[in-house]
Each structure stands twice: as C-alpha cells, then as structure tokens.
mmCIF file of C-alpha atoms in Angstrom:
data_model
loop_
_atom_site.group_PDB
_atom_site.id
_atom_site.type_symbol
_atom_site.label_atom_id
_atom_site.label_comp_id
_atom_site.label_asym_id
_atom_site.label_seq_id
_atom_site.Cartn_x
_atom_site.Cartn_y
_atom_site.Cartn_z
ATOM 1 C CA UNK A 17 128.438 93.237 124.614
ATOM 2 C CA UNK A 18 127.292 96.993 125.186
ATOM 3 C CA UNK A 19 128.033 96.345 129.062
ATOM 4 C CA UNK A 20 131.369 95.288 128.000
ATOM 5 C CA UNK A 21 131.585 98.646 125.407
ATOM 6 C CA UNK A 22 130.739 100.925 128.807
ATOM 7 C CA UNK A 23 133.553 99.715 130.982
ATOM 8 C CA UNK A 24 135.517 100.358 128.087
ATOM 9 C CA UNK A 25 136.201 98.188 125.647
ATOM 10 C CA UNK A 26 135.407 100.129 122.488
ATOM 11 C CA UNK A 27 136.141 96.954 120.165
ATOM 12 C CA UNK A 28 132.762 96.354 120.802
ATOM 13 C CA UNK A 29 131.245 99.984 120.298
ATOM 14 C CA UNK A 30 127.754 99.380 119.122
ATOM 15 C CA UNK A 31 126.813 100.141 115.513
ATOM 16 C CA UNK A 32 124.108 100.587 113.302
ATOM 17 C CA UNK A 33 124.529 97.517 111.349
ATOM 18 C CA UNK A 34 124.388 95.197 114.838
ATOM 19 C CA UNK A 35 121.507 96.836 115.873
ATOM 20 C CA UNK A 36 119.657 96.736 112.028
ATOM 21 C CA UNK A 37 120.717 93.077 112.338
ATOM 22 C CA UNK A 38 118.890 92.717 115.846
ATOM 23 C CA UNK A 39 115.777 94.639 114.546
ATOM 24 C CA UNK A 40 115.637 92.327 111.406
ATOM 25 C CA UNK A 41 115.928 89.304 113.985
ATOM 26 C CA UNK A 42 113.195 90.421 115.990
ATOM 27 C CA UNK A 43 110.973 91.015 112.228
ATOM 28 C CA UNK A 44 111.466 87.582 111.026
ATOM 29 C CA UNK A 45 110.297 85.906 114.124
ATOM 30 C CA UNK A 46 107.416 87.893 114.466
ATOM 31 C CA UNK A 47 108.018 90.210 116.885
ATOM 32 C CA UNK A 48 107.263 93.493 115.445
ATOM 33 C CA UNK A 49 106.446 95.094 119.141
ATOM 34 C CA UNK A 50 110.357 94.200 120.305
ATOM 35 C CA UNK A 51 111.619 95.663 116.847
ATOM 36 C CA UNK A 52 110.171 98.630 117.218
ATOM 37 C CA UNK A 53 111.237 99.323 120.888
ATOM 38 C CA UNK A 54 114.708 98.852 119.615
ATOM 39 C CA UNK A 55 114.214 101.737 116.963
ATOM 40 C CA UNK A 56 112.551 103.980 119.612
ATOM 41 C CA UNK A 57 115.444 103.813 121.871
ATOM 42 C CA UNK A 58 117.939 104.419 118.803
ATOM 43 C CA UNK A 59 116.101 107.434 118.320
ATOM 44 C CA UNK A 60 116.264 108.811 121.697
ATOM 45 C CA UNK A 61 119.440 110.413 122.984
ATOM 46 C CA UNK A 62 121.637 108.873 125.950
ATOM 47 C CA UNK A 63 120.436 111.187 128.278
ATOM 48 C CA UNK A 64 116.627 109.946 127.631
ATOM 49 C CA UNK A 65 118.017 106.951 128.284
ATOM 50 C CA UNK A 66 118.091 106.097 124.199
ATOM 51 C CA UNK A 67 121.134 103.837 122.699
ATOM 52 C CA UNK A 68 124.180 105.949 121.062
ATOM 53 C CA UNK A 69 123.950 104.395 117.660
ATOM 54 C CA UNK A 70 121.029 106.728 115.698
ATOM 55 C CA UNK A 71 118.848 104.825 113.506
ATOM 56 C CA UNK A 72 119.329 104.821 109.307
ATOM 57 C CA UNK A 73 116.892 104.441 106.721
ATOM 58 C CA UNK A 74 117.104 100.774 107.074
ATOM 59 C CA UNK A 75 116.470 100.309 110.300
ATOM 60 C CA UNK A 76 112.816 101.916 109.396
ATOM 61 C CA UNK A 77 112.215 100.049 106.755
ATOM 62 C CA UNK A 78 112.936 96.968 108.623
ATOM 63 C CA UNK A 79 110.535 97.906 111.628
ATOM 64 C CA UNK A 80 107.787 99.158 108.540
ATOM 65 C CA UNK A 81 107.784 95.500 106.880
ATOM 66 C CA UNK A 82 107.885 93.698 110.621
ATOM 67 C CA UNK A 83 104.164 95.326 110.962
ATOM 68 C CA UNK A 84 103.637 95.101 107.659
ATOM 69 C CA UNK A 85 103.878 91.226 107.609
ATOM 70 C CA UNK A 86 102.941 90.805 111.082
ATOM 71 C CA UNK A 87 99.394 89.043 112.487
ATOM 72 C CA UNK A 88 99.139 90.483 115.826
ATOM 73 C CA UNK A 89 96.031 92.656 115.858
ATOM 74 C CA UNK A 90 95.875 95.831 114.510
ATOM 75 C CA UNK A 91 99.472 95.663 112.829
ATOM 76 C CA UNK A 92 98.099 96.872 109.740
ATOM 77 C CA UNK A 93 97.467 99.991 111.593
ATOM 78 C CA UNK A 94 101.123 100.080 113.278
ATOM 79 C CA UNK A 95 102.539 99.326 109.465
ATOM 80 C CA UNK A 96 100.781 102.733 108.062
ATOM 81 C CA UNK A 97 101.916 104.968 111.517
ATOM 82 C CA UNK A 98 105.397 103.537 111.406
ATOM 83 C CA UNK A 99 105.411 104.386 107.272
ATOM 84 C CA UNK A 100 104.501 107.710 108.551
ATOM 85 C CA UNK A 101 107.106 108.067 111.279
ATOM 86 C CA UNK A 102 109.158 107.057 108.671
ATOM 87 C CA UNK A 103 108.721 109.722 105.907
ATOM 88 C CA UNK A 104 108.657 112.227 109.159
ATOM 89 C CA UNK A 105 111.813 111.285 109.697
ATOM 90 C CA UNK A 106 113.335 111.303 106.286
ATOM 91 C CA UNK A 107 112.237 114.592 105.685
ATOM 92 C CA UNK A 108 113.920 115.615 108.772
ATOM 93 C CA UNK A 109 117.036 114.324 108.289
ATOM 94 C CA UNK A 110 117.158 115.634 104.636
ATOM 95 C CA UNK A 111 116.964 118.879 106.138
ATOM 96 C CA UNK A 112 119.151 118.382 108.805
ATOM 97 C CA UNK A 113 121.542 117.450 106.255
ATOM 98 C CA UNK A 114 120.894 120.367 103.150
ATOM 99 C CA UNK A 115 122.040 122.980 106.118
ATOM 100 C CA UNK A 116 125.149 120.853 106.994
ATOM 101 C CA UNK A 117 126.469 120.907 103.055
ATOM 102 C CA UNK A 118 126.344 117.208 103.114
ATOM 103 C CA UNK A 119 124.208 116.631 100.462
ATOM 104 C CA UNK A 120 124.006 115.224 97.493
ATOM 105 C CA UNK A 121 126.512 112.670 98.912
ATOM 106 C CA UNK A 122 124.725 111.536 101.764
ATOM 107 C CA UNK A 123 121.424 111.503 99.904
ATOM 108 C CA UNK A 124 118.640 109.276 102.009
ATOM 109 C CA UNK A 125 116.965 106.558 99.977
ATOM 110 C CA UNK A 126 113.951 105.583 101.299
ATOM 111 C CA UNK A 127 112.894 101.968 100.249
ATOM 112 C CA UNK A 128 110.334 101.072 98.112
ATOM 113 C CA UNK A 129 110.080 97.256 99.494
ATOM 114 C CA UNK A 130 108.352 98.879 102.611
ATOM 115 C CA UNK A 131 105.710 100.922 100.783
ATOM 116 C CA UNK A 132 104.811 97.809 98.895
ATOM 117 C CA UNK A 133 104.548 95.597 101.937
ATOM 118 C CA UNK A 134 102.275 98.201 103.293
ATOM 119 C CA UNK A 135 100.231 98.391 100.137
ATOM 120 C CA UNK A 136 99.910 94.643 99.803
ATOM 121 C CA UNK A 137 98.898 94.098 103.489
ATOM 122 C CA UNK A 138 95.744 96.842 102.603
ATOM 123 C CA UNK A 139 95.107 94.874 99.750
ATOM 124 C CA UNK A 140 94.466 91.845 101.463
ATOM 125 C CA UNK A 141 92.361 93.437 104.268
ATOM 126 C CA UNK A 142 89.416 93.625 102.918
ATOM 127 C CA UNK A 143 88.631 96.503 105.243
ATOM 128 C CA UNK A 144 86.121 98.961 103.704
ATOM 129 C CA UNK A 145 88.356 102.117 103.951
ATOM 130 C CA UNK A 146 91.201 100.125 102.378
ATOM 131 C CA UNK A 147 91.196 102.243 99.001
ATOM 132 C CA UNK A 148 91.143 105.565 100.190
ATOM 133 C CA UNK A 149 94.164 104.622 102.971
ATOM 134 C CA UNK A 150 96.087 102.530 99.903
ATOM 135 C CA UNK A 151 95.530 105.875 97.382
ATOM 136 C CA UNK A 152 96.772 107.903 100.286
ATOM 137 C CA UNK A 153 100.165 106.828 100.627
ATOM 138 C CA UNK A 154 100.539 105.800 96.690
ATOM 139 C CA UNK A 155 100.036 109.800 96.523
ATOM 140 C CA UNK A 156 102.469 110.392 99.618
ATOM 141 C CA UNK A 157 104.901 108.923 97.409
ATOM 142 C CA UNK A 158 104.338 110.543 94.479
ATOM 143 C CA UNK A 159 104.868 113.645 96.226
ATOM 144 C CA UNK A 160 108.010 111.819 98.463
ATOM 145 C CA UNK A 161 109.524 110.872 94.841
ATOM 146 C CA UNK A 162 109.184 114.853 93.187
ATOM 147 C CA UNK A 163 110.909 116.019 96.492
ATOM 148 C CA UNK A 164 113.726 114.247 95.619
ATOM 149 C CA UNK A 165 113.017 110.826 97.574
ATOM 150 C CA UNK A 166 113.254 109.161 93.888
ATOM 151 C CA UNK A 167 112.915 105.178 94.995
ATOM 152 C CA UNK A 168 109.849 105.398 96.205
ATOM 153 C CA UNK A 169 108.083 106.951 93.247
ATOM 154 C CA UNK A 170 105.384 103.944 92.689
ATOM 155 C CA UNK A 171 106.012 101.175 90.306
ATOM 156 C CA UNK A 172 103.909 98.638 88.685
ATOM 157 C CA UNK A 173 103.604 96.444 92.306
ATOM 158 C CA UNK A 174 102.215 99.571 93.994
ATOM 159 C CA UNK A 175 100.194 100.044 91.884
ATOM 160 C CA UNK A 176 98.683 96.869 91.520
ATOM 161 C CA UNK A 177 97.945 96.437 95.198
ATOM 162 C CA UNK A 178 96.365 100.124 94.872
ATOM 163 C CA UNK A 179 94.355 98.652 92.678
ATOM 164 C CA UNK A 180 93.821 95.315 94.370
ATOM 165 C CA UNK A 181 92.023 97.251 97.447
ATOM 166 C CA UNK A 182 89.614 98.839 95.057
ATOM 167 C CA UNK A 183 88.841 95.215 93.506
ATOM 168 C CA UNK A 184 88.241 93.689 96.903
ATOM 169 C CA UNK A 185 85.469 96.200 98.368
ATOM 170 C CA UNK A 186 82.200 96.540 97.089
ATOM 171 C CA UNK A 187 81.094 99.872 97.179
ATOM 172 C CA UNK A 188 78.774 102.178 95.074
ATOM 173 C CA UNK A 189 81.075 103.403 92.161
ATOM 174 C CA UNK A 190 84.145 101.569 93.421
ATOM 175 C CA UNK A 191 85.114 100.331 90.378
ATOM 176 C CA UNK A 192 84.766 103.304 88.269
ATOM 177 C CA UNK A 193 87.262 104.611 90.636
ATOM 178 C CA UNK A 194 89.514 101.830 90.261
ATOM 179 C CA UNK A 195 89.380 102.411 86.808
ATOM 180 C CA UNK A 196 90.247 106.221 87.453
ATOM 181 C CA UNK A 197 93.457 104.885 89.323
ATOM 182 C CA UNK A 198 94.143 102.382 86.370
ATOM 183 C CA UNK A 199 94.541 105.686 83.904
ATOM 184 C CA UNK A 200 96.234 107.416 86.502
ATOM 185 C CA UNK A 201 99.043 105.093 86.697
ATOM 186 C CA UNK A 202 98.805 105.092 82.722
ATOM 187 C CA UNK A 203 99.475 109.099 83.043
ATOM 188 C CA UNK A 204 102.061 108.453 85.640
ATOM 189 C CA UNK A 205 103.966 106.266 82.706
ATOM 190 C CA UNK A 206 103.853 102.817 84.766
ATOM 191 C CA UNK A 207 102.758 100.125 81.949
ATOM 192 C CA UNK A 208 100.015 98.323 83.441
ATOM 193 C CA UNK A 209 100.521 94.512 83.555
ATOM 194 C CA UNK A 210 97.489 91.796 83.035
ATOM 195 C CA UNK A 211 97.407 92.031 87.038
ATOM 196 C CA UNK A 212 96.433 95.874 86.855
ATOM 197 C CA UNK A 213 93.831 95.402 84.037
ATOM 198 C CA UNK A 214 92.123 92.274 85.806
ATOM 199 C CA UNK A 215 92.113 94.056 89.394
ATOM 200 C CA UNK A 216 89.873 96.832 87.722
ATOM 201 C CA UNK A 217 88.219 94.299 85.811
ATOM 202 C CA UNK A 218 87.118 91.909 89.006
ATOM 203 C CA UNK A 219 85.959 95.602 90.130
ATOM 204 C CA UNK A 220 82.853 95.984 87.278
ATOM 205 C CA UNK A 221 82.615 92.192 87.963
ATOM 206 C CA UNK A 222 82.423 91.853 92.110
ATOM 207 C CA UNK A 223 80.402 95.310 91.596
ATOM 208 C CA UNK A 224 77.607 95.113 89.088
ATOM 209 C CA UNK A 225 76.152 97.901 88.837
ATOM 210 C CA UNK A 226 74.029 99.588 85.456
ATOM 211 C CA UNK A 227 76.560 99.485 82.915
ATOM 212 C CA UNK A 228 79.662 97.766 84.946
ATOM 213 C CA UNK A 229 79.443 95.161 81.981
ATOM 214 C CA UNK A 230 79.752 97.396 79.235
ATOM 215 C CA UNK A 231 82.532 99.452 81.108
ATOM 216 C CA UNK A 232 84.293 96.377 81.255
ATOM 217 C CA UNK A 233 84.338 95.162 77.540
ATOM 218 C CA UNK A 234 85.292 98.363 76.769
ATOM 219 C CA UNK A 235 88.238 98.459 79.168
ATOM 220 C CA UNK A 236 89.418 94.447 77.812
ATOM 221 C CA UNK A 237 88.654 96.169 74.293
ATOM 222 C CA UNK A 238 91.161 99.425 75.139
ATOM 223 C CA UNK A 239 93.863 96.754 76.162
ATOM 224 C CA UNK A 240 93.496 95.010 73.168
ATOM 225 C CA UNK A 241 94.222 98.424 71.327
ATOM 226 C CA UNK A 242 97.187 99.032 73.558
ATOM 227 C CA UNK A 243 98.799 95.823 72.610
ATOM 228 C CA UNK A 244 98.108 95.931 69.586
ATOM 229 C CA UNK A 245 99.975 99.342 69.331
ATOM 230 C CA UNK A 246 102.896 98.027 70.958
ATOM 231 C CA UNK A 247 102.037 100.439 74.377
ATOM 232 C CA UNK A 248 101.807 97.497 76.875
ATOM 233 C CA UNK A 249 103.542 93.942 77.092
ATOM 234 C CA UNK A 250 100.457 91.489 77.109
ATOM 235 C CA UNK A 251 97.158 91.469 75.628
ATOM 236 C CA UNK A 252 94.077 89.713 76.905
ATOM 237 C CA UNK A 253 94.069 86.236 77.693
ATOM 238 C CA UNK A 254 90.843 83.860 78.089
ATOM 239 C CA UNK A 255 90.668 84.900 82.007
ATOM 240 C CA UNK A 256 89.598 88.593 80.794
ATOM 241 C CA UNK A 257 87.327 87.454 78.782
ATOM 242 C CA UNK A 258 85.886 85.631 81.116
ATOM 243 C CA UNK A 259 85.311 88.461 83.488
ATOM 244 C CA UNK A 260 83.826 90.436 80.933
ATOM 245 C CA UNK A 261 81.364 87.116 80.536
ATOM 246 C CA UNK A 262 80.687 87.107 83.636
ATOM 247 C CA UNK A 263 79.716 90.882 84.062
ATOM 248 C CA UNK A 264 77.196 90.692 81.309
ATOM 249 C CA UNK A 265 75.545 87.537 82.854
ATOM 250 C CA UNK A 266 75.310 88.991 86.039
ATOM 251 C CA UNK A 267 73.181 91.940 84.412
ATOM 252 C CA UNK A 268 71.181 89.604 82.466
ATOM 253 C CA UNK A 269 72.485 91.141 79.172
ATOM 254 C CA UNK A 270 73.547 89.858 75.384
ATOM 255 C CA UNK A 271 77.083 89.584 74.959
ATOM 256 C CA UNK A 272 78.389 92.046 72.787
ATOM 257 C CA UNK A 273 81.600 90.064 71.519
ATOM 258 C CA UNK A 274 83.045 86.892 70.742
ATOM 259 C CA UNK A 275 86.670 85.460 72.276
ATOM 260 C CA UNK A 276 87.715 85.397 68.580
ATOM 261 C CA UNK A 277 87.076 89.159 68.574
ATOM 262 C CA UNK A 278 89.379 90.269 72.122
ATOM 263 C CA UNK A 279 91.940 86.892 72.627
#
C-alpha cells in the first residue's frame, strides 16, 4: 500500500490510525520488538528515513502495554524505558503545542491503562527493587497529573499493584513502608479497597518482624473504624482476620482479639 501511496496514489496516504492498528497487531501476537520499530520510524522524519505519519498518544501506549505484557526477557525493563520515552514525549509535544495556540483543544491525554500494565507487571516480578521502581512512576504520575496530564493521576488499580510489590518482597521494614504508601493513597483521596488493605496486610504477615503482628491488628482494627464511619466501601472479611492470625502465630504471641470483635 505505501509503495502504491509513493507513485502516487494518495487514496492510500498512510495514517495514524493504519499504522496504530499495525502496532496493536504486532502487541497482541507478542511481538513487542516489531511494535516498537514501527513507532521509532514514525518518530523519525522522511529524510532519516522515518515514515510521514508522526506517532499519537496511542500509538505509545500501545507499544508501553506490548512490553508490558510481553515474556521475552527483560521486557519489564523495555515497559518502564518506553513509559519513559513516553512521558518525554508528551511533555514535548505539550509544549510544542502551548507556543502554537493550540491548546486547550488539542490537549494530550496520556492513558492510564499503560501505567497500570506497567505497575502490575512490577508487581508480579518479584524482583527485589520492585517497590522503589513501582513508587517511582506512581509519583511520576502524580506529578504528570498536577501538570495538567489529568488521566494518569493514580487510581485505586495503581495503587494496589504499588502496593502489591511491597507485599511480595521481603525486606527489613518493607511493610511498614507499604503501610506508609497505604496512608499515602488515603491522603491522595483514593478509597482503599479490601485488595489495598490485604496487600499491606500479607506485608506484616510474609515479613514478621518485632511487632509486624500488632501493626497488623491495628491496621484490620483502623479499617473496621473506617467502615464503620462510612469512609470506605467494605469492612473486614474472615481472610483479614486470618492474616492478622497468622502474624501473631508466627511471633509466637496471644491473640489479642476475637473474629466476633473485627468481622
């Protein structure tokens, strides 16, 4: 079709939405290498030998989630670079277009989807710097969203695989930390769900540590407030209690409440 479009039929001018369509192609069969060599040469000009159709917020969230979801090694890596490319090149466009008068209307909306692919593929990584990468780009957009990039500002699936990286490393501390991020995202006014407070929870539990146990009653006790006053949708169920159970065994100690007393 493009050699077609060069000897001049411009029916079949190539446009953004073919090659989004080819990128998304090459995503879903696993082929995140081939999707992003169609981005670079979108990005290049003709005369670097680059296509004539410049890529769009889509096509970098499509390349993001292809490395994102991918299994080839070391696409968890690729994911986070191409999320930074990404942000690079929002930020540059945005600017591009505040001195060309074109905005508010042509406003670029970064999506969220790719952020939380990126998040939930550090969540399942188990890899030992996993936290400090995930809290890195939940902050990145924070500060993405106050710029004026305001669908990415985090929402209750971010944070949860924030959270999720914290619950699946054991570390020194790691899950007072997690429960640091579990009040930040309070702060931030995202409503945690039973999936935040049991990530922070299998934390004190994975990591027991000198009071871990009673850190976690009192965290499955706080909840119980919080629902109680109406401030979050669920309350705890027999699985939290469980955890806290389970925390106090590990450390050898008395429990300290009754399932009649939390659920």
């Amino acid at each position: 079709m493009k050699d077609k479009y060069e000897k001049g039929d411009w029916r079949l001018r190539p446009t953004v939405v073919m090659y989004n369509s080819i990128i998304n192609a090459y995503g879903r069969s696993g082929s995140a290498e081939r999707a992003t060599a169609i981005l670079d040469r979108m990005e290049k000009s003709v005369e670097e030998g680059g296509e004539e159709v410049e890529p769009d917020a889509l096509s970098w969230s499509l390349v993001v989630s292809a490395w994102a979801y991918s299994t080839d090694p070391g696409a968890l890596e690729r994911s986070e670079e191409m999320l930074l490319r990404m942000e690079r090149w929002a930020v540059a466009k945005t600017r591009k277009l505040e001195k060309e008068g074109a905005l508010p209307h042509h406003q670029i909306c970064l999506d969220i989807d790719s952020y939380n692919a990126v998040l939930f593929s550090l969540s399942r990584s188990q890899k030992q710097d996993a936290p400090r990468r995930a809290l890195a780009i939940l902050r990145r957009m924070l500060d993405l969203a106050n710029a004026g990039f305001k669908d990415v500002r985090p929402n209750a699936k971010s944070w949860n695989s924030v959270l999720n990286t914290f619950a699946r490393t054991r570390e020194a501390g790691i899950a007072a930390s997690a429960e640091a991020v579990l009040m930040f995202m309070i702060r931030e006014g995202v409503k945690p769900d039973l999936f935040s407070w049991a990530a922070v929870l299998n934390a004190y539990q994975r990591n027991s540590e000198p009071g871990s146990a009673a850190r976690a009653d009192s965290i499955v006790r706080q909840m119980q407030r919080l629902y109680l006053a109406g401030d979050i949708e669920q309350g705890p169920d027999v699985v939290r209690c469980q955890l806290i159970i389970l925390s106090f065994l590990a450390q050898s100690l008395p429990l300290s409440c009754t399932f009649e007393e939390l659920c």
